[in-house]
Coordinates of C-alpha atoms in Angstrom, one line a residue:
Chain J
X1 CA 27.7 5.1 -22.2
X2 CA 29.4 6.5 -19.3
X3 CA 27.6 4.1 -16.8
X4 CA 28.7 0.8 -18.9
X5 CA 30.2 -1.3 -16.4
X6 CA 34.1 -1.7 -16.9
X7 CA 35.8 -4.7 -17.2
X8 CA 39.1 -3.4 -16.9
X9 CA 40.1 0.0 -15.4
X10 CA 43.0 1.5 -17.5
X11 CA 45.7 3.4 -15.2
X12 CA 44.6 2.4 -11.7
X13 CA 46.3 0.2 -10.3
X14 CA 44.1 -1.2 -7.8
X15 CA 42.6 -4.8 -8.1
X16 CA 39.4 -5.3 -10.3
X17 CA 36.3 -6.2 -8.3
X18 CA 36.7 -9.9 -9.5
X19 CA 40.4 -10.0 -8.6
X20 CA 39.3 -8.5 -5.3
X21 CA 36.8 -11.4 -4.5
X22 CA 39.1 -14.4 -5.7
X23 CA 41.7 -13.0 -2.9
X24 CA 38.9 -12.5 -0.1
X25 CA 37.7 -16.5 -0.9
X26 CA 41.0 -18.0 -1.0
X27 CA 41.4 -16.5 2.5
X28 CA 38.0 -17.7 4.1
X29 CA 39.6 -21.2 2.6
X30 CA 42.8 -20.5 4.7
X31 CA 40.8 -19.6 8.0
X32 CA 38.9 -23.3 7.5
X33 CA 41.8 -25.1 6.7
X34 CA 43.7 -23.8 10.1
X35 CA 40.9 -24.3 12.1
X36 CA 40.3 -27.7 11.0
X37 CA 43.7 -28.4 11.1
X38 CA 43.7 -27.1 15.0
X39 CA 40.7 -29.2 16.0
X40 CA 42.6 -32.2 14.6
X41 CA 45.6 -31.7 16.1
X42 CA 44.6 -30.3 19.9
X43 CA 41.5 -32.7 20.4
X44 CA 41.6 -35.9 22.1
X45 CA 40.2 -38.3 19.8
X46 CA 40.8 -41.5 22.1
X47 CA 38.5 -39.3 24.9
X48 CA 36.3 -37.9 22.8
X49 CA 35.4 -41.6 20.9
X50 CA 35.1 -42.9 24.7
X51 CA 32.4 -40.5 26.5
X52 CA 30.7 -40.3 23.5
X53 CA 30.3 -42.6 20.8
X54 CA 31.4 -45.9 22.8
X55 CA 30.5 -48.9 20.7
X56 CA 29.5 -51.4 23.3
X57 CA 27.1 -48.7 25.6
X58 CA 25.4 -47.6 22.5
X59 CA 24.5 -51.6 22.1
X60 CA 23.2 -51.9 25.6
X61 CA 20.7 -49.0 24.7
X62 CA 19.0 -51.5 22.1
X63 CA 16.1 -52.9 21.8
X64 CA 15.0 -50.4 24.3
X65 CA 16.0 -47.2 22.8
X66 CA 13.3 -47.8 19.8
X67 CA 10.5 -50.3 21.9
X68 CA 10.4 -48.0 24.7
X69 CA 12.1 -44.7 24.6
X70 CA 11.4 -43.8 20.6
X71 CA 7.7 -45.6 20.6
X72 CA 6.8 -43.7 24.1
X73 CA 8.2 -40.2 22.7
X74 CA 5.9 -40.6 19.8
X75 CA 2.8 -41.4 21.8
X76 CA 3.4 -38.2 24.0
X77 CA 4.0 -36.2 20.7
X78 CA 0.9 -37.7 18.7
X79 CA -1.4 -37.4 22.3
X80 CA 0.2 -33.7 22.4
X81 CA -0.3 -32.9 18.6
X82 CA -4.5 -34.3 18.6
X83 CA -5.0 -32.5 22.0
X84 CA -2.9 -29.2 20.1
X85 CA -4.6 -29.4 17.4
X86 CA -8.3 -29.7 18.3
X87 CA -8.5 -27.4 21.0
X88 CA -6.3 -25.0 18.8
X89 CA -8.5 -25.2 16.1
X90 CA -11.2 -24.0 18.9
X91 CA -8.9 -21.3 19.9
X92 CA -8.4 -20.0 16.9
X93 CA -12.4 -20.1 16.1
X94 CA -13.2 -18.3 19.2
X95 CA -10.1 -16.0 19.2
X96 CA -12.1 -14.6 15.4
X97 CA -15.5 -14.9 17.1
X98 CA -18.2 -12.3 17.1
X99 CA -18.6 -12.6 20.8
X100 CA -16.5 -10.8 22.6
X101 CA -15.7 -12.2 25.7
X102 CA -15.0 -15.8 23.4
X103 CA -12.2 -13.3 21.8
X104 CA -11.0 -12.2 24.9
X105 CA -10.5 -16.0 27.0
X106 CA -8.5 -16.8 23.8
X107 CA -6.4 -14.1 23.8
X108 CA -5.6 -14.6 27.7
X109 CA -4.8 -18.2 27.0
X110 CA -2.8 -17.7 24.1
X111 CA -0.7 -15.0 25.3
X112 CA -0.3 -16.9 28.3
X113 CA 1.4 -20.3 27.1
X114 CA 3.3 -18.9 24.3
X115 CA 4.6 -16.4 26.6
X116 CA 5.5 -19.2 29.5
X117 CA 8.7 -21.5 29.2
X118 CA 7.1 -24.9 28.3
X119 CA 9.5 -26.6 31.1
X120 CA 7.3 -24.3 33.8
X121 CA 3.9 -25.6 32.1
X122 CA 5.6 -29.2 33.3
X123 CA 6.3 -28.6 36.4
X124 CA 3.2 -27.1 36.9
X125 CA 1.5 -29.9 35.8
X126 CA 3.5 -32.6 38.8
X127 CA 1.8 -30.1 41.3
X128 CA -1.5 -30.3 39.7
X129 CA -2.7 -33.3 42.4
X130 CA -1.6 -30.9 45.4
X131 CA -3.1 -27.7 43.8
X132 CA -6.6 -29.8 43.0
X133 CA -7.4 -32.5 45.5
X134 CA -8.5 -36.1 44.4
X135 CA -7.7 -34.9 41.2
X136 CA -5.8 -37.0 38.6
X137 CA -4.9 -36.2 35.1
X138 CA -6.6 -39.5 33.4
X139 CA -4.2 -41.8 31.8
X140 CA -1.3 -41.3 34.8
X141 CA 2.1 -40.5 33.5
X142 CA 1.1 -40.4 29.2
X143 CA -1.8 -38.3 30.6
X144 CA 0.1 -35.1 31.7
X145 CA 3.0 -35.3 29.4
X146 CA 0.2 -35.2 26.6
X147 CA -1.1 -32.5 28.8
X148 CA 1.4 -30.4 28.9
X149 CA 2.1 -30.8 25.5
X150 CA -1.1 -30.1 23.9
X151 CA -1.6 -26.9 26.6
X152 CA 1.7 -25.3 24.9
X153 CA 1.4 -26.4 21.2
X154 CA -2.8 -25.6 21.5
X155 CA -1.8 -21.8 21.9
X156 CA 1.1 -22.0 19.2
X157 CA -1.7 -24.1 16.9
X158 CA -4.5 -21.4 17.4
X159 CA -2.3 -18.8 15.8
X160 CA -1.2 -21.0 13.0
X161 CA -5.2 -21.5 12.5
X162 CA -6.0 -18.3 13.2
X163 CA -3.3 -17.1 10.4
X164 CA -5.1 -20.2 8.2
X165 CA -8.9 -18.7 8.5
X166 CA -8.1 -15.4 7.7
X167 CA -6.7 -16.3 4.6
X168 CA -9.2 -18.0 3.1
X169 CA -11.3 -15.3 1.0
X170 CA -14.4 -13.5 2.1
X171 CA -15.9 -14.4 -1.5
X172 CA -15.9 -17.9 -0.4
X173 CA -18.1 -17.5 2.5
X174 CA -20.3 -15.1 0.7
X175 CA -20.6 -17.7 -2.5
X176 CA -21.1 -20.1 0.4
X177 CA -24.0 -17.8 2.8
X178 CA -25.5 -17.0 -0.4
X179 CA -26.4 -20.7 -1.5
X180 CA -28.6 -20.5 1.9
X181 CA -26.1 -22.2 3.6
X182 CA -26.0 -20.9 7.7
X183 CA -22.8 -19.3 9.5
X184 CA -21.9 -22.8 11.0
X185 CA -22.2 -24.1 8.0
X186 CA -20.2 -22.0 5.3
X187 CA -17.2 -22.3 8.0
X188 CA -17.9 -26.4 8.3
X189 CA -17.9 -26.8 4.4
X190 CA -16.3 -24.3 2.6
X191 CA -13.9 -22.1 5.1
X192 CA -12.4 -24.7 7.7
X193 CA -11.3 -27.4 5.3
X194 CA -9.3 -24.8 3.5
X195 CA -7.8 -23.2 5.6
X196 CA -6.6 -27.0 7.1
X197 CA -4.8 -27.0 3.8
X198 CA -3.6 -24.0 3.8
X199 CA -1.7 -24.4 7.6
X200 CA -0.4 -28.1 6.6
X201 CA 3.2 -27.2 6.2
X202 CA 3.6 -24.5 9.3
X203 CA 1.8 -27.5 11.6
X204 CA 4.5 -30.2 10.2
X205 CA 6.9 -27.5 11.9
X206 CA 4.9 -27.5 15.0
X207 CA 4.8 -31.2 15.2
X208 CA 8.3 -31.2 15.0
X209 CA 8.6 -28.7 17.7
X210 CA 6.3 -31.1 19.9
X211 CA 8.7 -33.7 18.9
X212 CA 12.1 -32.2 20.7
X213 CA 8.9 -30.6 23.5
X214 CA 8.2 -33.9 24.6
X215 CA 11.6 -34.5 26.1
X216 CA 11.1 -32.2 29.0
X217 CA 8.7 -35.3 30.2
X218 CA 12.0 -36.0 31.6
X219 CA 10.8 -33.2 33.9
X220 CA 7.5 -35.1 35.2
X221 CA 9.6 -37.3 37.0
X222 CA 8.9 -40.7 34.9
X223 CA 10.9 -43.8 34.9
X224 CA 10.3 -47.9 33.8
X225 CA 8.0 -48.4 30.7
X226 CA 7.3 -44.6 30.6
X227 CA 10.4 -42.7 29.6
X228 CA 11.4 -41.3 26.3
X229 CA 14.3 -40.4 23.9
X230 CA 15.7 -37.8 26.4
X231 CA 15.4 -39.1 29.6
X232 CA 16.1 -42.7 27.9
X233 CA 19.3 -41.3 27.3
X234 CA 20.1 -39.7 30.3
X235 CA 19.1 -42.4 32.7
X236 CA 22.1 -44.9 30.6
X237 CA 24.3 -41.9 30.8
X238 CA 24.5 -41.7 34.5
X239 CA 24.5 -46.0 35.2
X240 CA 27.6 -46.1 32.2
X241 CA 29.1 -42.8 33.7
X242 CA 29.0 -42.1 29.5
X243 CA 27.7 -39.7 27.6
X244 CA 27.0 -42.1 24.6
X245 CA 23.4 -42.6 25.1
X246 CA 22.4 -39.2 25.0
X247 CA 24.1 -39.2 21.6
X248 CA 22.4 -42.1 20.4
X249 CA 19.1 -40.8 21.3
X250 CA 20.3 -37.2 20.1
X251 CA 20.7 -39.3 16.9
X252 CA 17.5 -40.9 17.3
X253 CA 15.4 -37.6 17.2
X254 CA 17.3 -36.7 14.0
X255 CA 16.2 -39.4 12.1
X256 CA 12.5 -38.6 12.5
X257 CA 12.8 -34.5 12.7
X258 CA 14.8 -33.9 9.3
X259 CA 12.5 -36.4 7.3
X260 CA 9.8 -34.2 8.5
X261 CA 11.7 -31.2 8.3
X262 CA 12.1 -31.8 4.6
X263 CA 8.7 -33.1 4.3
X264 CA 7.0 -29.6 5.7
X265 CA 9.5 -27.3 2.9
X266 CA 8.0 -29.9 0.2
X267 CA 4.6 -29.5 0.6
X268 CA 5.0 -25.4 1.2
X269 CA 6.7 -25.6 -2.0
X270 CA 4.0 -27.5 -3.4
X271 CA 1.2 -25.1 -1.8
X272 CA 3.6 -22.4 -4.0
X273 CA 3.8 -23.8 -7.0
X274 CA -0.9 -24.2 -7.3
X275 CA -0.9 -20.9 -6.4
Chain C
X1 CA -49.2 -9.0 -9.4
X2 CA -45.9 -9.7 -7.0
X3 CA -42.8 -7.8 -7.7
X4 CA -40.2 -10.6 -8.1
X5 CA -38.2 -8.2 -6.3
X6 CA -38.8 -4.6 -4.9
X7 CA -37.1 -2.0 -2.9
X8 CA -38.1 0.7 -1.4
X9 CA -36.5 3.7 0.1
X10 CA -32.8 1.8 0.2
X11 CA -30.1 3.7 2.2
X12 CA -26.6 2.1 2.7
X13 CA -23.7 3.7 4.7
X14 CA -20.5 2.6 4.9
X15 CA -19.4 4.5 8.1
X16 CA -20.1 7.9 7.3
X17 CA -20.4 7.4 3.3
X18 CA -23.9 7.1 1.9
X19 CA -23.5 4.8 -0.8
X20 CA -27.3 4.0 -1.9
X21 CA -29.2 7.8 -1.3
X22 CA -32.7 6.0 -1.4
X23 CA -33.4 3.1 -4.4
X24 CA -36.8 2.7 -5.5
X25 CA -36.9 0.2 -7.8
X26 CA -38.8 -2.8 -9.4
X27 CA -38.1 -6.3 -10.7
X28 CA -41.0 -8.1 -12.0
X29 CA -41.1 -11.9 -12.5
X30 CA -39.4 -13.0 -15.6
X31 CA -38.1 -9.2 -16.7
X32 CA -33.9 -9.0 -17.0
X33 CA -33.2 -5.9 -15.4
X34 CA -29.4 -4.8 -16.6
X35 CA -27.8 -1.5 -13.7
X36 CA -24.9 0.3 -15.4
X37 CA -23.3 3.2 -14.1
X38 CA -19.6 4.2 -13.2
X39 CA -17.5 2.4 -10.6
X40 CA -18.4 3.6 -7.4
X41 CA -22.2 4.4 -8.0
X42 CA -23.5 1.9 -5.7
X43 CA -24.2 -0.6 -8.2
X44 CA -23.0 -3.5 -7.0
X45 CA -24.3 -2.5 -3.5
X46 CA -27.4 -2.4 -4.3
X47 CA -27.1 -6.0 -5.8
X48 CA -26.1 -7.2 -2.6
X49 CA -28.5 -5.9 -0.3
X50 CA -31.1 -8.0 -2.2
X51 CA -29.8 -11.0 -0.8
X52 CA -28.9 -9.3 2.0
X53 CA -24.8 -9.9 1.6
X54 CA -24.8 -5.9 2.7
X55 CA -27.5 -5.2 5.1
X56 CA -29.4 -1.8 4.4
X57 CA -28.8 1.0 6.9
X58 CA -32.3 2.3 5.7
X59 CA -35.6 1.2 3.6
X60 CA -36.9 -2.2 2.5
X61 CA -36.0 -4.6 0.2
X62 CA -39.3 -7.2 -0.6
X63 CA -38.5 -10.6 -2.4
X64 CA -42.1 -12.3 -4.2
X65 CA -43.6 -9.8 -1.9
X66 CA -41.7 -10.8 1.8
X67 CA -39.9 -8.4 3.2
X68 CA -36.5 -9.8 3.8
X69 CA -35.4 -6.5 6.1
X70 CA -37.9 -7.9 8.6
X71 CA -35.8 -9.1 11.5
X72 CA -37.8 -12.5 12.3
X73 CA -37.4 -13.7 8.5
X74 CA -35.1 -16.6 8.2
X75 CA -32.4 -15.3 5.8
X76 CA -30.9 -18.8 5.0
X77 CA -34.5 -19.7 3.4
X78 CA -34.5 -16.5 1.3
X79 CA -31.5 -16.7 -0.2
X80 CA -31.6 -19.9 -1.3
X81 CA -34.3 -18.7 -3.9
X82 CA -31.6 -16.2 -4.9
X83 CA -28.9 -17.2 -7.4
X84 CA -26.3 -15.2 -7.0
X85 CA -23.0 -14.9 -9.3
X86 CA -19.7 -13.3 -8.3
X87 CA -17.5 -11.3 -10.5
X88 CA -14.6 -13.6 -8.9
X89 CA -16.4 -16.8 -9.3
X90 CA -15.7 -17.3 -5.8
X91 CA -15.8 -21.5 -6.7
X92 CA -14.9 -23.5 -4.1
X93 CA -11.1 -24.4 -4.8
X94 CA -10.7 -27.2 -2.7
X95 CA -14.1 -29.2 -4.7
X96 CA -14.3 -30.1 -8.1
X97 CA -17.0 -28.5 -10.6
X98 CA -19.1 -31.2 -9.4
X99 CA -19.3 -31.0 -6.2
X100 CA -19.0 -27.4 -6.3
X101 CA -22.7 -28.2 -7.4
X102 CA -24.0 -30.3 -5.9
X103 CA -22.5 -29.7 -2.4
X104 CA -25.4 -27.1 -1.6
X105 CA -27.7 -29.2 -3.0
X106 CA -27.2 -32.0 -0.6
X107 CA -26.2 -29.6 2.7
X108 CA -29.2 -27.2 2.3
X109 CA -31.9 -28.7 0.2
X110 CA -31.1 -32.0 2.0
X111 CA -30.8 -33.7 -1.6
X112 CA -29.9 -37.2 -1.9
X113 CA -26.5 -37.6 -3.4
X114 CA -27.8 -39.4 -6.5
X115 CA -30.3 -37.0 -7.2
X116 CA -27.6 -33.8 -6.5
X117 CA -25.7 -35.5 -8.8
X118 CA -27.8 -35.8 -12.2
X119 CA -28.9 -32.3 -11.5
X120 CA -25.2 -31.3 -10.9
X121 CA -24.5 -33.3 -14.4
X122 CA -27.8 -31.5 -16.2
X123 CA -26.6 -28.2 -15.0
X124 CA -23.4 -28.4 -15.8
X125 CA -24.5 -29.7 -19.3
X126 CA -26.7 -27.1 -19.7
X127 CA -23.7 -23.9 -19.5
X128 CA -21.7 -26.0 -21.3
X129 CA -19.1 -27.3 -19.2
X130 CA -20.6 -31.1 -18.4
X131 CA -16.9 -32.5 -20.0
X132 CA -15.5 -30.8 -16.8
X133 CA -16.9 -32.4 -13.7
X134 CA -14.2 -34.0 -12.2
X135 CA -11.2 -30.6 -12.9
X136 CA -10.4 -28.7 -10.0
X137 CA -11.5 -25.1 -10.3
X138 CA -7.7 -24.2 -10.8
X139 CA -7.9 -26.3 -13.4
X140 CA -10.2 -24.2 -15.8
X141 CA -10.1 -21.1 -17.6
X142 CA -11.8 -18.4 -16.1
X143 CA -14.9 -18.6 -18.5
X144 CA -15.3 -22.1 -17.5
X145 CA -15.1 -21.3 -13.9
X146 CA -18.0 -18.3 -14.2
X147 CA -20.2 -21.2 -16.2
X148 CA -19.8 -23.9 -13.5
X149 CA -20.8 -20.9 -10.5
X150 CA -24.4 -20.2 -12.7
X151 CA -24.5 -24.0 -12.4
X152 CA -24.0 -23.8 -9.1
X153 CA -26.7 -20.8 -8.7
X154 CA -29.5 -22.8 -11.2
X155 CA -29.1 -26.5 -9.4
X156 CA -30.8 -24.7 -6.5
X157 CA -33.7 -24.0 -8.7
X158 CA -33.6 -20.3 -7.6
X159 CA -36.7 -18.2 -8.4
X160 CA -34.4 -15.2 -9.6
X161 CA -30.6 -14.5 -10.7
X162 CA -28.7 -11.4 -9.5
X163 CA -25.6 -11.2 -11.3
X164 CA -22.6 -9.1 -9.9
X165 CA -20.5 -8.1 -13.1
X166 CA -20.5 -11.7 -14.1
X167 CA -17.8 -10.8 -17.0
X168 CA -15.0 -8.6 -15.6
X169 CA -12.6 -10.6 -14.2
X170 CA -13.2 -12.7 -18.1
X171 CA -10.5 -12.0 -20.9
X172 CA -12.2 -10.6 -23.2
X173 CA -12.5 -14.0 -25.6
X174 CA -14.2 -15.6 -23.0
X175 CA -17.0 -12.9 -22.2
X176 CA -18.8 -14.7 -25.2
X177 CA -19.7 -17.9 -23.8
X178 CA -20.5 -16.6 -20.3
X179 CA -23.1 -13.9 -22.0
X180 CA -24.3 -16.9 -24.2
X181 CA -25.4 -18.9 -21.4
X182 CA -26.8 -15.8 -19.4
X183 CA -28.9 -15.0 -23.0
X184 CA -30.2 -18.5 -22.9
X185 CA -31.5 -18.5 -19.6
X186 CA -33.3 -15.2 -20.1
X187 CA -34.7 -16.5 -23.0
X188 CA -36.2 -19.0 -20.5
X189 CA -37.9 -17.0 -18.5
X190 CA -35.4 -16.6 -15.6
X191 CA -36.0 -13.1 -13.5
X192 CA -32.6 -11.8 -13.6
X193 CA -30.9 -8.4 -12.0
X194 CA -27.3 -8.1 -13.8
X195 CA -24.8 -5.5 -12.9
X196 CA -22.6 -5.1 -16.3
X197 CA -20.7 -3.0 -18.6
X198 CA -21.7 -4.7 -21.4
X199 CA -23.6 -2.7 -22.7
X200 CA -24.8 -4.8 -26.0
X201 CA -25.7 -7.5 -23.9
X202 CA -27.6 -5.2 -22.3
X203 CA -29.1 -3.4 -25.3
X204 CA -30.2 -6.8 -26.9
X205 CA -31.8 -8.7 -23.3
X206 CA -32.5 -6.4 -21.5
X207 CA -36.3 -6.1 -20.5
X208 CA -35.0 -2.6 -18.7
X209 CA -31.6 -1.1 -18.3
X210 CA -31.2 0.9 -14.8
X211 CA -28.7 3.9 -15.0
X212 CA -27.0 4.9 -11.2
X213 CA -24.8 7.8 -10.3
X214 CA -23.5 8.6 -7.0
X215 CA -25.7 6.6 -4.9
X216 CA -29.1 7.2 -6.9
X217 CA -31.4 5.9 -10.0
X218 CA -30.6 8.5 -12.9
X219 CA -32.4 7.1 -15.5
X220 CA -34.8 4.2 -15.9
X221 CA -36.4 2.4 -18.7
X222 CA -36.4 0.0 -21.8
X223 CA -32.9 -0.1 -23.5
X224 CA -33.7 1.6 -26.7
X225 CA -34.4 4.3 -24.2
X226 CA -32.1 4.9 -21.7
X227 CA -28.8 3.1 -23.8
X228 CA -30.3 4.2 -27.3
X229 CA -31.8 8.3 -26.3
X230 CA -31.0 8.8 -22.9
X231 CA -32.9 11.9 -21.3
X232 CA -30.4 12.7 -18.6
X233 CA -27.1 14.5 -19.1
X234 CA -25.2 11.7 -16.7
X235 CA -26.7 9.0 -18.4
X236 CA -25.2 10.4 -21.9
X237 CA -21.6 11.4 -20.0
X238 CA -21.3 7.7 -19.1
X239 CA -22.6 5.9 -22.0
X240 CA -20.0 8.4 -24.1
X241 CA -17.0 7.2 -22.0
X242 CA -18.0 3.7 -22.5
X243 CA -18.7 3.5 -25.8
X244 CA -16.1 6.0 -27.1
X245 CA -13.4 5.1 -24.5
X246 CA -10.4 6.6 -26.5
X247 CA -12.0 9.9 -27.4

């Protein structure tokens, strides 16, 4: 009886624990309310609306922000993500292998690009023609932006396959070897398409993160027909002298990554709720 | 006459724990041969190393009279004349009953998928689950499930069973219909090796029942025998603690 919790605590005269925690909210209202009420007051509206959401450079961005800048940042990301994803899936197969060195030269490369800033992979690539004579990434400019992306999101995508593979259940490839069917086979059938399933939501993520990779194309030195979102942006922001356009592709980016953003909780919580 | 399966000498370590202390043993063709024993007795080790899902450390296991430890024989080819069924079912979840039969079928036996598919249908029929082809494993109950993996096993036309404690994972109203269907195919003749702790199933079908403790045979021979007046002091331990559990 002694441990019953009290509502009231006769002769002290301290608050009660619910008293306490009405007092601490109505302060963390206070601190908002004067901070708001500072950034009102001290910023410069008229400025602020000028560099960045002017009304009539955001207009000169159009048609081109979406028929060149958004279209050509979503061929690098899609190139990226196919290139990712294939030779991830390989990664991942060889990084579980029985054959040792295949373990190893998985390993090395994964370890490698996560471990490197993505932006070095890029600059990297520009030198590629010097480091290799007479040779050319095929496809010129979409070439090595998909490049680089898929060489970074292949070792992120390994992992997330790897992670995939081993959760699928060693009953199934036993039900699966003892039907007759060969290694290759049980993993073809039974092992690989479930674990595709299984890593559906965490590679929605890592599309995303392609997404908001593929503006350090920026870095490859394009311009004309090939530029996207980012350096889109940036090139109008230096010719208006107006930070605008970087907004407006900033805005661009959001309205495909939280769509996806959401769309990668839904189908984990879907994944959740079958299980 | 060919054992339908015979082993000889069997030793299995798992790292420095012998698990099977040398099995010799004998299934003939169309006998049910039921192994009891306690958990850990090697039991369902032994099951596996017939179709070669734990490779022997020692000794020979023969299937219709080839010996499958051989290193040149083609294991693929062997096991699919070896049914096998899982205490977990071990369905595929991402196929429906269906295709959880027929896919075999087609990707090993090279089946057409018309003809996979009525023997998927006659299969299925045949344990009693036809009205479920099209559900999702997910989608039925765990009785259901075991019936559509002998399906699976049978539509490979396998020239013997081995059953790894095929009712287990089962609550206990559905053990019935799983044990009906296993009674049924015995009754036609199938050679089947069941691991089990049911101990009436094995009393009433069993050709044999095979006791194991720690690794070896205790006690082998017809079930009037070795459930009904067992001869070893094990063999009467065990069949006490399972058929007197609160005592």
């Amino acid at each position: 009886m002694a441990d019953q919790p009290k509502t009231a605590e006769p002769g002290r005269t301290g608050l009660s624990p619910r008293k306490k925690q009405q007092v601490s909210r109505g302060i963390q209202y206070v601190v908002l309310a004067a901070a708001l009420v500072a950034v009102v007051l001290y910023a410069d509206w008229a400025s602020l609306a000028q560099n960045f959401a002017k009304i009539d450079v955001a207009r000169a961005a159009l048609p081109e922000l979406f028929t060149i800048a958004l279209r050509n940042t979503i061929i690098y990301t899609i190139g990226g993500f196919v290139f990712a994803f294939v030779v991830g899936l390989l990664l991942a197969l060889m990084r579980l292998s029985q054959v040792r060195p295949y373990r190893w030269i998985a390993i090395l490369y994964i370890e490698i690009f996560r471990g490197l800033p993505a932006l070095l992979i890029f600059l990297l690539i520009v030198f590629l023609p010097l480091a290799l004579p007479g040779f050319e990434v095929p496809f010129g400019t979409y070439g090595q932006g998909i490049l680089g992306l898929g060489l970074v999101g292949a070792a992120y995508q390994a992992e997330i396959f790897r992670a995939g593979l081993q959760a699928v259940p060693k009953g199934q490839t036993e039900a699966a070897r003892s039907l007759g069917m060969s290694a290759t086979r049980a993993q073809v059938t039974v092992v690989i398409p479930q674990a595709i399933r299984m890593v559906i939501p965490p590679t929605t993520n890592q599309f995303v993160a392609l997404l908001k990779d593929s503006s350090l194309v920026l870095f490859l030195g394009v311009s004309g027909e090939y530029v996207e979102l980012a350096k889109f942006g940036n090139d109008l922001a230096s010719q208006y002298a107006n930070a605008t356009p970087i907004m407006v592709a900033g805005v661009t980016y959001l309205i495909v990554t939280i769509p996806l953003g959401y769309l990668a909780s839904r189908l984990e919580g879907r994944k959740g709720r079958k299980r | 006459m060919t054992h339908a399966i015979e082993l000889r000498d069997l030793h299995k370590y798992f790292g420095r724990n012998e698990v099977l202390k040398g099995i010799d043993m004998t299934v003939d063709p169309g006998q049910v041969v039921c192994v009891i024993g306690p958990s850990g007795s090697g039991k369902s080790t032994l099951l596996r190393c017939v179709n070669l899902l734990e490779t022997p450390t020692r000794g020979q296991v023969f299937v219709e009279g080839v010996e499958v430890t051989h290193p040149d024989v083609d294991i693929d080819a062997v096991r699919r004349r070896i049914g096998m069924v899982f205490q977990q079912f071990n369905l595929f979840p991402h196929m429906t009953a269906l295709q959880n039969v027929m896919i075999a079928q087609q990707r090993v036996l090279k089946r057409g998928k018309k003809e996979a598919e009525v023997v998927a249908r006659d299969n299925l029929d045949k344990v009693g689950v036809g009205a479920k082809c099209d559900a999702l494993p997910g989608q039925l109950s765990g009785g259901q499930q075991q019936r559509v993996a002998i399906a699976r096993a049978l539509a490979m036309n396998p020239s013997l069973m081995l059953f790894d404690e095929p009712t287990s994972a089962l609550d206990p109203e559905l053990v019935g219909d799983v044990l009906t269907v296993m009674r049924k195919l015995a009754e036609e003749g199938m050679t089947m090796l069941v691991v089990t702790h049911e101990m009436g199933f094995a009393r009433q079908v069993a050709d044999r029942v095979v006791f194991m403790d720690g690794g070896v045979i205790v006690e082998d021979g017809v079930p009037a025998q070795v459930i009904g007046d067992p001869q070893q002091e094990r063999t009467r331990a065990f069949l006490h603690r399972v058929l007197h559990p609160e005592e």
